[in-house]
Amino acid sequence: MAAYTVASPLCTWLVAACICNGGGGGKYKNSQFSSFSKSKKKRVFSSSMEFKCNSFSSFSRNLYGGSSNICGLMSSCFAFEPCDEFYINNYNNNSSNNHNNNINNNNVLGFLGDSSFFGSKFGHITRKQRRSNRAFHSGGAMAVAAESSTEVTGKNKPVTKQRRVVVTGMGVVSPLGHEVDLFYNNLLEGVSGVSEIENFDCAAFPTRIAGEIKSFSTEGWVAPKLSKRMDKFMLYMLTAGKKALADGGITEDLMNEIDKSKCGVLIGSGMGGMKVFYDAIEALRISYKKMNPFCVPFATTNMGSAMLAIDLGWMGPNYSISTACATSNFCILNAANHIIRGEADLMLCGGSDAAIIPIGLGGFVACKALSQRNNDPTKASRPWDANRDGFVMGEGAGVLLLEELDHALERGAEIYAEFLGGSFTCDAYHMTEPHPQGAGVALCIEKALVEAGLAKEDINYVNAHATSTPMGDLKEYQALVRCFGENPELRINSSKSMTGHLLGAAGAIEAVATVQAIRTGWLHPNINLENPDEGVDTKLLVGPKKERFNVKAALSNSFGFGGQNSSIIFAPYK
């Protein structure tokens, strides 16, 4: 599983603030678990126990000295062999016949006990002693690892059937409407939500268009006092979250009956409370006394999930994930995993972002990532079109109510679709550019298929990430063709051609669109695809009009800065 960040991007905002001011102006198969066999676990644990860390002086030399500092760091601290200090101290401990009783302590105290952290007091040991000690201790390490893996996987846990995850509710706040049906109907009709920015004066910016929400009310969803204080990303999140509950039939009476310790919230944000933080910076120019006392908690990415849980009294898993524009998919997959593991029966999950403010627009303008088609806003977002010139910012929130199948059936919930699985990977290539061969994307898709227990031919619909950027669209398309090109039924579209790019919320509203495609049997069009890019076969892409289609299994992709890749899979419930 790819590494991901659970953090608030405050430093990013500070940098962007300087830029702006300076510039002026049955389907989830058991194979998921069986493939990670006991023998494989032994190999993983034993290799992780054979970890080498040379003395601090060697570490410092490799870290700070010479042009090969990174290579030095890798060779000194990540080689898979214990160091001299480890052997020396454990060798002395062994001679005292303490090993059998203290193996766990010795493995740790070998670094922190008799030896000096800055170098050994005992000098160098012989190769024979090193080999003898390595064999002696690696056997102990393997025993500990094997014992641990056995304990984790089976001894204390009864064998239970695989818990299935279904979608029973959805909520949206978007440039195309704040109700799920309205949102998807606008997508089906090819309506663009992109227009001129009205929330602030952006005349000095080269980009003056966005998928901006023009009218929005929290009445009936958020307390008036909080509505005045909270950042928009939190207001969007709370509103969409409560709409998902209402859509899922979670009434007040039912709320009083369910086990709230098995109910959780996992809704992320790629940018967090940018407006609250931006206002605090402006206030600080006058005096810290002018700053909003809530500026720090209301700026952090986790506070939306926390406030929603506080409002609902839900005491299960509660946190947020921030992986740039892949945020929502990370949250949805992790929420499903909490249900699969039995840690929750109900999970609200998705993403929210509200970055269409001077600092947000200025930051992306500085990256040269945005379209400048200001004279024709509705034509600006054009995935796979040869004349695309960048993505269009959007804002809003999308929230899914995921539920354990038996729990949903017991309360008589309407089941919209089944969540089959997903995956994360990292390109490990560049901060903002996709991998030239699309290796991370292809790996992510293939892993998602394995997790869902599906073959490539089982997927016949893809809601692509496709943001209307020159490089990103093409690399994703090529990866999709490599994975699914043999399937004559495959259809691909991009919701962003109409919504713009909602950043951390994009994956969530696209998951809603994917589920709606399953429910309605209609695929929304790709608008503005007038001159397809070279190498793009339009036979795979949905055309300029909606299409009637029977979705067998659907893949939704989301990718983010830092090389974050995520793919999730839905299918009709059977």
Coordinates of C-alpha atoms in Angstrom, one line a residue:
M1 CA 0.0 0.0 0.0
A2 CA 1.3 3.4 -0.9
A3 CA 2.4 5.7 1.9
Y4 CA 0.1 8.6 2.5
T5 CA 0.1 11.8 4.5
V6 CA -2.3 12.5 7.3
A7 CA -1.3 16.1 7.8
S8 CA -2.3 19.7 7.5
P9 CA -0.7 21.7 4.6
L10 CA -0.2 24.9 6.6
C11 CA 3.4 25.3 5.3
T12 CA 2.1 25.2 1.7
W13 CA -0.3 28.0 2.4
L14 CA 2.5 30.2 3.9
V15 CA 4.6 29.7 0.8
A16 CA 1.6 30.4 -1.4
A17 CA 0.8 33.5 0.6
C18 CA 4.3 34.9 0.0
I19 CA 3.9 34.2 -3.8
C20 CA 0.5 36.0 -3.9
N21 CA 1.7 39.0 -1.9
G22 CA 4.9 39.2 -3.7
G23 CA 3.2 39.0 -7.1
G24 CA 0.7 41.7 -6.4
G25 CA -1.9 41.0 -7.4
G26 CA -19.9 -11.3 -3.0
K27 CA -17.4 -9.6 -4.6
Y28 CA -14.8 -8.6 -2.2
K29 CA -12.9 -11.9 -2.3
N30 CA -11.0 -13.7 0.5
S31 CA -8.0 -13.8 -1.8
Q32 CA -7.2 -10.4 -0.3
F33 CA -6.2 -12.1 2.9
S34 CA -5.2 -15.5 1.8
S35 CA -2.6 -14.1 -0.6
F36 CA -0.7 -12.7 2.3
S37 CA 0.2 -16.2 3.6
K38 CA 2.0 -17.1 6.8
S39 CA 5.2 -18.0 4.8
K40 CA 5.2 -14.6 3.2
K41 CA 4.7 -12.9 6.5
K42 CA 7.7 -14.7 7.9
R43 CA 9.8 -13.4 5.0
V44 CA 8.6 -9.9 5.5
F45 CA 9.1 -9.9 9.3
S46 CA 12.5 -11.6 9.2
S47 CA 13.8 -9.1 6.6
S48 CA 12.6 -6.2 8.6
M49 CA 14.4 -7.5 11.7
E50 CA 17.7 -7.7 9.8
F51 CA 18.2 -3.9 9.9
K52 CA 21.5 -2.2 10.0
C53 CA 22.3 1.1 11.6
N54 CA 26.0 2.2 11.7
S55 CA 27.4 4.5 14.3
F56 CA 26.3 8.1 14.4
S57 CA 29.6 9.4 13.1
S58 CA 29.2 7.3 10.0
F59 CA 25.6 8.4 9.6
S60 CA 26.6 12.0 9.9
R61 CA 29.5 11.7 7.4
N62 CA 27.2 10.1 4.8
L63 CA 24.4 12.6 5.4
Y64 CA 26.4 15.8 5.3
G65 CA 29.6 15.0 3.5
G66 CA 30.3 14.8 -0.2
S67 CA 28.1 14.7 -3.3
S68 CA 26.9 11.1 -2.7
N69 CA 25.2 11.9 0.6
I70 CA 22.0 10.2 -0.3
C71 CA 23.8 7.0 -1.5
G72 CA 25.8 7.1 1.7
L73 CA 22.7 7.4 3.8
M74 CA 21.0 4.5 2.0
S75 CA 24.1 2.3 2.3
S76 CA 24.7 3.1 6.0
C77 CA 21.2 3.1 7.4
F78 CA 19.1 0.8 5.2
A79 CA 21.4 -2.1 4.5
F80 CA 19.8 -5.3 5.8
E81 CA 22.5 -6.4 8.3
P82 CA 23.0 -5.6 12.1
C83 CA 26.0 -3.4 12.9
D84 CA 29.1 -4.1 15.0
E85 CA 27.7 -2.5 18.1
F86 CA 24.7 -4.8 17.9
Y87 CA 27.0 -7.9 17.7
I88 CA 29.4 -6.8 20.4
N89 CA 26.8 -6.1 23.0
N90 CA 24.7 -9.1 22.2
Y91 CA 27.9 -11.3 22.1
N92 CA 28.7 -10.3 25.7
N93 CA 25.1 -10.8 26.7
N94 CA 25.2 -14.2 25.1
S95 CA 28.3 -15.2 27.0
S96 CA 26.4 -14.5 30.2
N97 CA 23.7 -17.1 29.2
N98 CA 20.9 -14.4 29.2
H99 CA 19.8 -14.8 25.6
N100 CA 17.0 -17.3 26.1
N101 CA 15.3 -15.2 28.7
N102 CA 16.0 -11.7 27.3
I103 CA 16.0 -12.0 23.5
N104 CA 13.6 -9.2 23.0
N105 CA 15.5 -6.9 25.4
N106 CA 18.9 -7.7 24.0
N107 CA 17.8 -6.8 20.4
V108 CA 16.9 -3.4 21.6
L109 CA 19.5 -2.8 24.3
G110 CA 22.3 -3.8 22.0
F111 CA 22.0 -0.3 20.6
L112 CA 21.2 1.6 23.8
G113 CA 22.9 -0.3 26.6
D114 CA 26.6 -1.1 26.9
S115 CA 27.7 0.4 23.6
S116 CA 28.3 4.1 23.0
F117 CA 25.9 5.6 20.5
F118 CA 28.8 7.5 18.9
G119 CA 31.0 4.4 18.5
S120 CA 31.9 1.1 20.1
K121 CA 33.9 0.9 23.3
F122 CA 35.0 -2.6 22.5
G123 CA 36.7 -2.2 19.1
H124 CA 36.1 -4.3 16.0
I125 CA 35.0 -7.9 16.2
T126 CA 36.2 -10.7 13.9
R127 CA 34.3 -11.9 10.9
K128 CA 33.9 -15.3 12.6
Q129 CA 32.3 -13.7 15.6
R130 CA 30.1 -11.6 13.4
R131 CA 28.9 -14.6 11.4
S132 CA 28.3 -16.6 14.6
N133 CA 26.3 -13.8 16.2
R134 CA 24.3 -13.1 13.0
A135 CA 23.2 -16.8 12.8
F136 CA 22.4 -16.8 16.5
H137 CA 20.3 -13.7 16.5
S138 CA 18.6 -13.9 13.2
G139 CA 17.2 -17.2 14.3
G140 CA 15.8 -15.5 17.4
A141 CA 14.4 -12.6 15.3
M142 CA 12.7 -15.0 12.9
A143 CA 11.2 -16.8 15.9
V144 CA 9.8 -13.6 17.3
A145 CA 8.5 -12.5 13.9
A146 CA 6.9 -15.8 13.2
E147 CA 5.3 -15.8 16.7
S148 CA 4.0 -12.3 16.2
S149 CA 2.6 -13.0 12.8
T150 CA 0.8 -16.1 14.1
E151 CA -0.6 -14.2 17.0
V152 CA -1.9 -11.4 14.7
T153 CA -3.4 -13.6 12.1
G154 CA -5.2 -16.3 13.8
K155 CA -4.8 -17.5 17.4
N156 CA -7.0 -15.0 19.1
K157 CA -9.4 -14.2 16.2
P158 CA -12.3 -16.5 15.3
V159 CA -12.7 -17.3 11.6
T160 CA -15.5 -15.1 10.2
K161 CA -17.1 -14.7 6.8
Q162 CA -15.9 -11.8 4.7
R163 CA -17.9 -8.6 5.5
R164 CA -19.2 -6.9 2.4
V165 CA -19.5 -3.2 2.0
V166 CA -22.3 -1.4 0.2
V167 CA -23.3 2.2 -0.6
T168 CA -26.6 3.2 1.0
G169 CA -26.5 7.0 0.9
M170 CA -24.8 9.9 -0.9
G171 CA -24.5 13.7 -0.6
V172 CA -23.0 16.4 -2.7
V173 CA -22.3 20.1 -2.8
S174 CA -21.0 21.0 -6.3
P175 CA -21.0 23.6 -9.1
L176 CA -23.7 21.5 -10.7
G177 CA -26.1 21.3 -7.8
H178 CA -26.4 20.3 -4.2
E179 CA -28.7 17.3 -4.6
V180 CA -27.5 14.0 -6.0
D181 CA -30.2 13.7 -8.7
L182 CA -29.8 17.3 -9.8
F183 CA -26.0 16.9 -9.9
Y184 CA -26.1 13.8 -12.0
N185 CA -28.9 15.0 -14.3
N186 CA -26.7 18.1 -15.1
L187 CA -23.8 15.8 -15.9
L188 CA -26.0 13.7 -18.2
E189 CA -27.2 16.8 -20.0
G190 CA -23.6 18.0 -20.5
V191 CA -24.1 21.2 -18.4
S192 CA -20.9 22.9 -17.5
G193 CA -20.4 24.4 -14.0
V194 CA -17.5 26.5 -15.0
S195 CA -17.9 30.3 -15.1
E196 CA -16.3 33.6 -14.2
I197 CA -15.1 33.9 -10.6
E198 CA -17.4 36.2 -8.7
N199 CA -16.4 35.7 -5.0
F200 CA -13.4 38.1 -5.3
D201 CA -11.8 40.5 -7.7
C202 CA -9.4 38.4 -9.8
A203 CA -8.8 40.9 -12.6
A204 CA -5.1 40.9 -12.0
F205 CA -4.8 37.1 -12.4
P206 CA -4.2 35.4 -15.8
T207 CA -6.9 32.9 -14.9
R208 CA -10.3 34.3 -13.9
I209 CA -12.6 31.2 -14.3
A210 CA -13.5 28.3 -12.0
G211 CA -16.1 25.7 -11.1
E212 CA -17.3 28.1 -8.4
I213 CA -20.4 27.5 -6.3
K214 CA -22.6 30.5 -6.8
S215 CA -25.3 29.9 -4.2
F216 CA -25.1 27.8 -1.1
S217 CA -27.0 27.7 2.2
T218 CA -26.3 25.7 5.3
E219 CA -29.8 26.4 6.7
G220 CA -31.1 23.3 8.4
W221 CA -27.7 21.5 8.2
V222 CA -25.3 23.6 10.2
A223 CA -25.9 25.8 13.3
P224 CA -25.9 29.5 12.3
K225 CA -23.1 30.3 14.8
L226 CA -20.8 27.8 13.3
S227 CA -21.7 28.8 9.8
K228 CA -20.2 32.3 10.4
R229 CA -17.0 30.9 11.8
M230 CA -16.1 27.8 9.8
D231 CA -14.2 27.6 6.6
K232 CA -16.2 26.8 3.5
F233 CA -14.6 23.4 3.2
M234 CA -16.0 22.4 6.5
L235 CA -19.4 23.8 5.7
Y236 CA -19.5 21.9 2.4
M237 CA -18.4 18.7 4.2
L238 CA -20.9 19.0 7.1
T239 CA -23.8 19.7 4.7
A240 CA -22.9 16.9 2.2
G241 CA -22.3 14.5 5.1
K242 CA -25.7 15.1 6.7
K243 CA -27.4 14.9 3.2
A244 CA -25.8 11.5 2.8
L245 CA -27.3 10.4 6.1
A246 CA -30.7 11.7 5.1
D247 CA -30.4 10.0 1.7
G248 CA -29.5 6.7 3.4
G249 CA -32.6 6.8 5.6
I250 CA -30.7 7.4 8.9
T251 CA -33.5 9.1 10.8
E252 CA -33.3 10.6 14.2
D253 CA -35.1 7.5 15.7
L254 CA -32.6 5.2 14.0
M255 CA -29.7 7.3 15.3
N256 CA -30.9 6.6 18.8
E257 CA -30.9 2.8 18.1
I258 CA -27.6 2.3 16.3
D259 CA -24.3 1.5 18.1
K260 CA -22.5 4.8 17.7
S261 CA -19.2 3.2 18.7
K262 CA -19.4 1.3 15.4
C263 CA -20.1 4.5 13.3
G264 CA -17.2 6.6 11.9
V265 CA -16.3 9.6 9.8
L266 CA -13.4 9.7 7.3
I267 CA -13.7 12.7 5.1
G268 CA -10.5 14.4 3.9
S269 CA -9.4 17.6 2.3
G270 CA -6.5 18.3 0.0
M271 CA -6.1 21.9 1.0
G272 CA -8.0 22.3 4.3
G273 CA -9.2 25.6 5.7
M274 CA -7.4 28.0 3.4
K275 CA -9.7 30.9 3.8
V276 CA -9.6 30.8 7.6
F277 CA -5.8 30.7 7.5
Y278 CA -5.5 33.3 4.8
D279 CA -7.7 35.7 6.9
A280 CA -5.6 35.0 9.9
I281 CA -2.4 36.0 8.0
E282 CA -4.1 39.2 6.9
A283 CA -5.2 39.9 10.5
L284 CA -1.7 39.2 11.8
R285 CA -0.4 42.1 9.6
I286 CA -2.3 44.4 12.0
S287 CA -1.9 42.5 15.3
Y288 CA -2.2 39.0 16.6
K289 CA -5.1 40.3 18.7
K290 CA -7.1 40.6 15.5
M291 CA -6.7 36.9 14.7
N292 CA -9.7 34.5 14.8
P293 CA -9.1 32.3 17.9
F294 CA -10.5 29.4 15.9
C295 CA -8.1 29.9 13.0
V296 CA -5.8 27.0 13.8
P297 CA -8.4 24.3 14.6
F298 CA -10.7 25.4 11.7
A299 CA -7.8 25.3 9.3
T300 CA -6.7 21.7 10.0
T301 CA -7.9 19.1 7.6
N302 CA -9.2 16.7 10.2
M303 CA -11.5 19.2 11.9
G304 CA -14.4 18.7 9.4
S305 CA -14.6 15.0 10.2
A306 CA -14.3 15.8 13.9
M307 CA -17.0 18.4 13.9
L308 CA -19.4 16.1 12.0
A309 CA -18.7 13.2 14.5
I310 CA -19.3 15.6 17.4
D311 CA -22.6 16.7 15.9
L312 CA -23.7 13.1 15.3
G313 CA -22.2 11.6 18.5
W314 CA -20.4 9.0 16.3
M315 CA -17.5 7.5 18.3
G316 CA -16.0 5.1 15.8
P317 CA -13.0 5.7 13.5
N318 CA -12.6 9.4 12.9
Y319 CA -9.8 11.1 11.1
S320 CA -8.9 12.7 7.7
I321 CA -6.4 11.8 5.0
S322 CA -4.7 14.4 2.8
T323 CA -3.2 13.1 -0.4
A324 CA -3.7 16.1 -2.6
C325 CA -6.2 15.3 -5.4
A326 CA -6.3 11.6 -4.5
T327 CA -7.7 12.4 -1.0
S328 CA -11.3 11.2 -1.5
N329 CA -10.4 7.8 -2.9
F330 CA -7.9 7.2 0.0
C331 CA -10.7 8.1 2.5
I332 CA -13.3 5.9 0.8
L333 CA -11.0 2.8 0.6
N334 CA -9.8 3.2 4.2
A335 CA -13.4 3.7 5.4
A336 CA -14.4 0.4 3.7
N337 CA -11.5 -1.3 5.3
H338 CA -12.7 -0.3 8.7
I339 CA -16.0 -2.0 7.9
I340 CA -14.4 -5.1 6.5
R341 CA -12.2 -5.5 9.7
G342 CA -15.3 -5.2 11.9
E343 CA -14.3 -1.8 13.4
A344 CA -17.4 -0.1 12.0
D345 CA -20.8 -0.8 10.6
L346 CA -21.4 2.7 9.1
M347 CA -18.8 5.1 7.7
L348 CA -19.3 8.5 6.2
C349 CA -16.4 9.1 3.8
G350 CA -15.3 11.3 0.9
G351 CA -13.7 14.7 0.5
S352 CA -14.2 18.4 0.6
D353 CA -12.2 21.5 -0.7
A354 CA -12.9 25.2 -1.1
A355 CA -9.7 26.7 -2.5
I356 CA -11.2 29.3 -4.9
I357 CA -9.8 32.3 -3.0
P358 CA -6.8 34.6 -3.9
I359 CA -4.2 32.4 -2.3
G360 CA -5.5 29.2 -3.9
L361 CA -5.9 30.7 -7.3
G362 CA -2.5 32.4 -7.0
G363 CA -0.8 29.3 -6.0
F364 CA -2.0 27.3 -9.0
V365 CA -1.4 30.2 -11.3
A366 CA 2.2 30.2 -10.1
C367 CA 2.4 26.5 -10.9
K368 CA 1.3 27.3 -14.5
A369 CA -1.3 24.6 -14.1
L370 CA -4.6 26.4 -14.9
S371 CA -6.5 27.0 -18.1
Q372 CA -6.5 30.6 -19.3
R373 CA -9.5 30.3 -21.6
N374 CA -11.3 33.2 -19.8
N375 CA -13.4 34.3 -22.8
D376 CA -15.1 30.9 -23.1
P377 CA -15.3 29.4 -19.6
T378 CA -17.6 26.4 -20.4
K379 CA -15.1 25.3 -23.0
A380 CA -12.0 25.5 -20.7
S381 CA -12.0 22.0 -19.2
R382 CA -11.5 19.6 -22.1
P383 CA -9.9 16.3 -21.2
W384 CA -8.1 14.5 -24.0
D385 CA -8.6 17.4 -26.4
A386 CA -5.5 18.5 -28.2
N387 CA -6.3 22.2 -27.4
R388 CA -6.5 21.8 -23.7
D389 CA -4.3 24.3 -21.8
G390 CA -4.6 23.3 -18.1
F391 CA -7.2 22.3 -15.6
V392 CA -10.0 24.4 -14.1
M393 CA -10.3 24.7 -10.3
G394 CA -13.6 23.6 -8.7
E395 CA -15.0 23.5 -5.2
G396 CA -17.5 21.4 -3.2
A397 CA -17.8 18.1 -1.3
G398 CA -18.9 14.6 -1.9
V399 CA -19.8 12.1 0.8
L400 CA -20.8 8.4 0.6
L401 CA -22.5 6.4 3.4
L402 CA -20.8 3.0 3.4
E403 CA -22.4 0.3 5.3
E404 CA -21.9 -3.4 6.2
L405 CA -24.2 -5.5 4.1
D406 CA -26.0 -7.3 6.9
H407 CA -26.4 -4.1 8.8
A408 CA -28.0 -2.5 5.8
L409 CA -30.3 -5.4 5.1
E410 CA -31.4 -5.6 8.7
R411 CA -32.6 -2.0 8.7
G412 CA -34.2 -2.3 5.2
A413 CA -31.9 0.2 3.5
E414 CA -31.9 0.8 -0.2
I415 CA -28.6 -0.5 -1.6
Y416 CA -27.2 1.7 -4.4
A417 CA -24.1 -0.3 -5.3
E418 CA -21.4 -2.6 -3.7
F419 CA -17.9 -1.4 -3.0
L420 CA -15.6 -4.2 -4.2
G421 CA -12.1 -2.8 -3.3
G422 CA -9.3 -0.5 -4.4
S423 CA -5.7 0.3 -4.1
F424 CA -3.0 3.0 -3.7
T425 CA 0.4 3.3 -5.2
C426 CA 3.1 6.0 -5.5
D427 CA 4.9 7.0 -8.8
A428 CA 8.0 7.8 -6.8
Y429 CA 9.0 9.9 -9.7
H430 CA 8.3 13.6 -9.5
M431 CA 6.4 16.1 -7.3
T432 CA 3.9 17.2 -9.9
E433 CA 4.5 15.3 -13.1
P434 CA 3.1 11.9 -13.8
H435 CA 5.5 8.9 -14.5
P436 CA 6.4 8.9 -18.2
Q437 CA 5.4 5.3 -18.6
G438 CA 2.4 5.5 -16.3
A439 CA 3.9 2.7 -14.2
G440 CA 2.4 3.8 -10.9
V441 CA -1.1 4.2 -12.4
A442 CA -1.0 0.8 -14.1
L443 CA 0.2 -0.9 -11.0
C444 CA -2.5 0.8 -9.0
I445 CA -5.3 -0.4 -11.3
E446 CA -3.9 -4.0 -11.3
K447 CA -3.7 -4.1 -7.6
A448 CA -7.3 -2.8 -7.3
L449 CA -8.5 -5.6 -9.5
V450 CA -6.7 -8.1 -7.3
E451 CA -8.2 -6.6 -4.2
A452 CA -11.7 -6.7 -5.7
G453 CA -11.2 -10.3 -7.1
L454 CA -11.9 -9.2 -10.6
A455 CA -10.4 -9.9 -14.0
K456 CA -9.6 -7.1 -16.4
E457 CA -12.5 -8.0 -18.7
D458 CA -14.9 -7.5 -15.7
I459 CA -14.4 -3.7 -15.8
N460 CA -16.5 -2.1 -18.5
Y461 CA -16.7 1.5 -17.3
V462 CA -14.0 3.9 -16.0
N463 CA -14.6 7.3 -14.5
A464 CA -11.2 8.7 -15.3
H465 CA -9.1 11.3 -13.3
A466 CA -8.5 13.2 -16.6
T467 CA -8.1 16.8 -15.4
S468 CA -7.5 18.5 -18.8
T469 CA -3.7 18.8 -18.3
P470 CA -1.4 18.1 -21.3
M471 CA 0.6 15.3 -19.7
G472 CA -1.8 13.8 -17.1
D473 CA -4.7 13.0 -19.5
L474 CA -2.5 11.1 -22.0
K475 CA -0.6 9.1 -19.4
E476 CA -3.7 7.9 -17.7
Y477 CA -5.4 7.0 -21.1
Q478 CA -2.3 5.0 -22.1
A479 CA -2.4 3.1 -18.8
L480 CA -6.1 2.4 -19.2
V481 CA -5.5 1.1 -22.7
R482 CA -2.7 -1.2 -21.5
C483 CA -5.0 -2.6 -18.8
F484 CA -8.3 -2.8 -20.5
G485 CA -7.7 -2.2 -24.2
E486 CA -8.7 -5.7 -25.1
N487 CA -12.3 -5.1 -23.8
P488 CA -14.5 -4.0 -26.6
E489 CA -17.2 -2.9 -24.1
L490 CA -15.0 -0.4 -22.3
R491 CA -16.3 3.1 -21.9
I492 CA -14.4 6.0 -20.4
N493 CA -15.5 9.5 -19.4
S494 CA -14.3 12.4 -17.2
S495 CA -16.7 14.3 -14.9
K496 CA -14.2 17.1 -14.8
S497 CA -15.1 18.3 -18.3
M498 CA -18.1 19.8 -16.6
T499 CA -17.3 20.2 -12.9
G500 CA -13.8 21.4 -13.1
H501 CA -11.2 19.9 -10.7
L502 CA -12.5 19.8 -7.1
L503 CA -9.0 18.9 -5.9
G504 CA -9.4 16.7 -2.7
A505 CA -13.1 16.5 -3.3
A506 CA -12.9 15.3 -6.9
G507 CA -12.7 11.6 -6.2
A508 CA -15.8 11.8 -4.0
I509 CA -18.1 13.5 -6.4
E510 CA -16.8 11.2 -9.1
A511 CA -17.6 8.2 -6.9
V512 CA -21.1 9.6 -6.6
A513 CA -21.3 9.9 -10.4
T514 CA -20.0 6.3 -10.8
V515 CA -22.6 5.0 -8.4
Q516 CA -25.3 7.0 -10.2
A517 CA -24.1 5.4 -13.5
I518 CA -24.7 2.0 -12.0
R519 CA -28.1 3.0 -10.6
T520 CA -29.5 4.8 -13.6
G521 CA -27.9 2.9 -16.5
W522 CA -26.7 6.1 -18.1
L523 CA -23.2 7.4 -18.7
H524 CA -22.6 11.1 -18.8
P525 CA -20.8 12.6 -21.9
N526 CA -17.3 14.0 -22.3
I527 CA -17.9 17.6 -23.4
N528 CA -15.5 19.8 -25.3
L529 CA -13.7 16.8 -26.9
E530 CA -13.6 18.4 -30.3
N531 CA -10.1 17.6 -31.5
P532 CA -8.9 14.4 -29.8
D533 CA -5.2 14.2 -28.9
E534 CA -3.0 12.1 -31.1
G535 CA -3.1 8.5 -30.1
V536 CA -6.5 8.7 -28.4
D537 CA -9.1 6.3 -29.7
T538 CA -12.4 8.0 -29.3
K539 CA -14.1 4.6 -29.6
L540 CA -13.3 4.0 -26.0
L541 CA -14.5 7.4 -24.9
V542 CA -18.1 8.4 -24.2
G543 CA -19.2 10.9 -26.9
P544 CA -20.7 14.4 -26.6
K545 CA -24.1 12.9 -25.6
K546 CA -25.1 10.6 -22.7
E547 CA -25.2 6.9 -23.4
R548 CA -27.4 4.1 -22.2
F549 CA -25.1 1.5 -20.6
N550 CA -25.2 -1.6 -18.4
V551 CA -22.4 -1.2 -15.9
K552 CA -20.9 -4.6 -14.8
A553 CA -18.1 -3.1 -12.7
A554 CA -16.8 0.4 -12.6
L555 CA -13.4 1.8 -11.8
S556 CA -12.9 5.4 -10.6
N557 CA -9.4 6.9 -10.6
S558 CA -7.9 9.8 -8.6
F559 CA -4.3 10.9 -8.7
G560 CA -2.5 13.7 -6.8
F561 CA 0.7 15.8 -6.5
G562 CA 3.5 13.7 -5.0
G563 CA 2.7 10.8 -7.4
Q564 CA -0.3 9.6 -5.3
N565 CA -2.4 7.1 -7.2
S566 CA -5.7 5.6 -6.2
S567 CA -8.3 3.4 -7.8
I568 CA -11.6 2.2 -6.3
I569 CA -14.2 -0.2 -7.8
F570 CA -18.0 -0.3 -7.5
A571 CA -20.5 -2.8 -9.0
P572 CA -24.2 -3.4 -8.9
Y573 CA -25.3 -5.2 -5.7
K574 CA -26.3 -8.8 -6.3

